[in-house]
Coordinates of C-alpha atoms in Angstrom, one line a residue:
Q116 CA -146.0 -35.7 -119.8
V117 CA -142.3 -35.9 -118.9
Q118 CA -140.5 -33.3 -116.8
L119 CA -136.8 -32.8 -117.5
V120 CA -134.4 -31.0 -115.2
E121 CA -130.8 -30.1 -116.1
S122 CA -128.0 -29.4 -113.8
G123 CA -124.3 -29.0 -113.9
G124 CA -123.8 -25.8 -115.9
G125 CA -121.3 -23.2 -114.9
S126 CA -118.2 -21.3 -115.8
V127 CA -114.9 -22.9 -116.9
Q128 CA -111.8 -21.9 -118.6
A129 CA -111.0 -23.1 -122.1
G130 CA -109.7 -26.6 -122.1
G131 CA -111.6 -27.4 -118.9
S132 CA -114.4 -29.9 -118.4
L133 CA -118.0 -30.0 -117.1
T134 CA -120.6 -32.7 -116.8
L135 CA -124.3 -31.8 -117.4
S136 CA -127.0 -34.0 -116.0
C137 CA -130.6 -34.4 -117.2
A138 CA -133.1 -36.1 -114.9
A139 CA -136.3 -37.2 -116.5
S140 CA -139.5 -37.8 -114.4
K141 CA -139.9 -41.2 -116.1
Y142 CA -138.4 -43.5 -118.7
I143 CA -138.4 -42.0 -122.1
A144 CA -136.8 -43.6 -125.2
C145 CA -134.8 -40.7 -126.6
V146 CA -133.0 -37.9 -124.8
G147 CA -131.0 -35.2 -126.4
W148 CA -128.9 -32.2 -125.5
F149 CA -129.2 -29.0 -127.5
R150 CA -127.6 -25.6 -127.1
Q151 CA -128.3 -22.1 -128.1
A152 CA -125.8 -19.2 -127.9
P153 CA -127.0 -15.6 -127.9
G154 CA -127.9 -14.6 -131.4
K155 CA -127.5 -18.1 -132.8
A156 CA -129.9 -20.8 -133.9
R157 CA -130.4 -23.8 -131.6
E158 CA -128.0 -26.6 -132.3
V159 CA -128.4 -30.3 -131.6
V160 CA -125.4 -31.4 -129.6
A161 CA -125.9 -35.1 -128.9
T162 CA -128.7 -37.6 -128.5
V163 CA -128.9 -41.0 -126.9
D164 CA -131.4 -43.9 -127.4
T165 CA -131.8 -44.6 -123.7
G166 CA -132.9 -48.2 -124.2
L167 CA -130.2 -49.4 -126.6
G168 CA -127.5 -46.9 -125.7
W169 CA -126.9 -45.7 -129.2
T170 CA -125.5 -42.2 -129.3
Y171 CA -125.3 -39.5 -131.9
Y172 CA -123.0 -36.5 -131.8
G173 CA -122.9 -33.2 -133.7
D174 CA -119.8 -32.6 -135.6
S175 CA -118.7 -29.7 -133.4
V176 CA -118.5 -31.9 -130.3
K177 CA -117.3 -35.3 -131.6
G178 CA -114.4 -36.6 -129.6
R179 CA -115.0 -34.0 -126.8
F180 CA -118.4 -34.7 -125.4
T181 CA -119.6 -38.1 -124.2
L182 CA -123.1 -39.2 -123.3
S183 CA -123.8 -41.8 -120.6
R184 CA -127.1 -42.9 -119.0
D185 CA -128.3 -44.3 -115.7
S186 CA -131.5 -46.1 -116.5
A187 CA -132.4 -46.7 -112.8
K188 CA -132.4 -43.0 -112.3
N189 CA -133.9 -42.0 -115.7
S190 CA -130.9 -39.7 -116.1
V191 CA -128.6 -38.9 -118.9
Y192 CA -125.2 -37.3 -118.5
M193 CA -123.1 -35.4 -120.9
E194 CA -119.4 -35.1 -120.1
M195 CA -117.8 -32.2 -121.8
K196 CA -114.1 -32.0 -122.2
Y197 CA -111.6 -29.7 -123.9
L198 CA -114.2 -26.9 -123.7
K199 CA -113.8 -24.0 -126.1
P200 CA -115.2 -20.5 -125.9
E201 CA -117.5 -21.3 -128.7
D202 CA -119.2 -23.9 -126.5
T203 CA -120.6 -21.1 -124.4
A204 CA -124.4 -21.4 -124.6
M205 CA -127.5 -22.3 -122.8
Y206 CA -127.8 -26.1 -122.8
Y207 CA -131.1 -27.8 -122.9
C208 CA -132.1 -31.3 -122.3
A209 CA -135.0 -32.6 -124.4
A210 CA -136.8 -35.9 -124.9
K211 CA -139.2 -37.8 -127.1
P212 CA -141.0 -41.1 -126.6
G213 CA -140.0 -42.9 -129.8
G214 CA -138.6 -43.0 -133.2
T215 CA -135.0 -42.7 -134.1
C216 CA -133.0 -40.2 -132.0
G217 CA -130.5 -39.1 -134.6
L218 CA -129.6 -35.5 -134.8
S219 CA -133.0 -34.0 -135.6
D220 CA -134.5 -31.3 -133.2
S221 CA -138.0 -32.5 -133.2
F222 CA -138.3 -33.3 -129.6
D223 CA -141.5 -33.1 -127.5
Y224 CA -140.3 -32.3 -124.0
W225 CA -137.8 -29.7 -123.0
G226 CA -136.1 -28.7 -119.8
P227 CA -135.5 -25.1 -118.6
G228 CA -131.8 -25.2 -119.5
T229 CA -128.5 -24.7 -117.8
A230 CA -125.9 -22.2 -118.7
V231 CA -122.4 -23.0 -119.7
T232 CA -119.7 -20.3 -120.1
V233 CA -116.2 -21.0 -121.3
S234 CA -113.7 -18.2 -121.0
S235 CA -110.6 -18.0 -123.0

């Protein structure tokens, strides 16, 4: 079992920035960020192979969001810049022990989520 805890959500104006953090209870190979806005389907935002550092980004966030990791802390960070109102959602950290991270949503472990609100 792996426990995941997100932090860093909040409210920001359009064009602003936020950094989300995901702390895992132990090393796990693939960590991803997902989001779900009210009334909408869950969307994969970005994922990272924590061992090799390979990252994958959804089209809607490419060039604006950046993943980084701290292996010593089993943590993954997502810096979000140039935020838009459509980025408003609950953001979830998820993880899986192996396989290709990619942009699938078949992850095994999920955090409780952190809310991001972007006002226009």
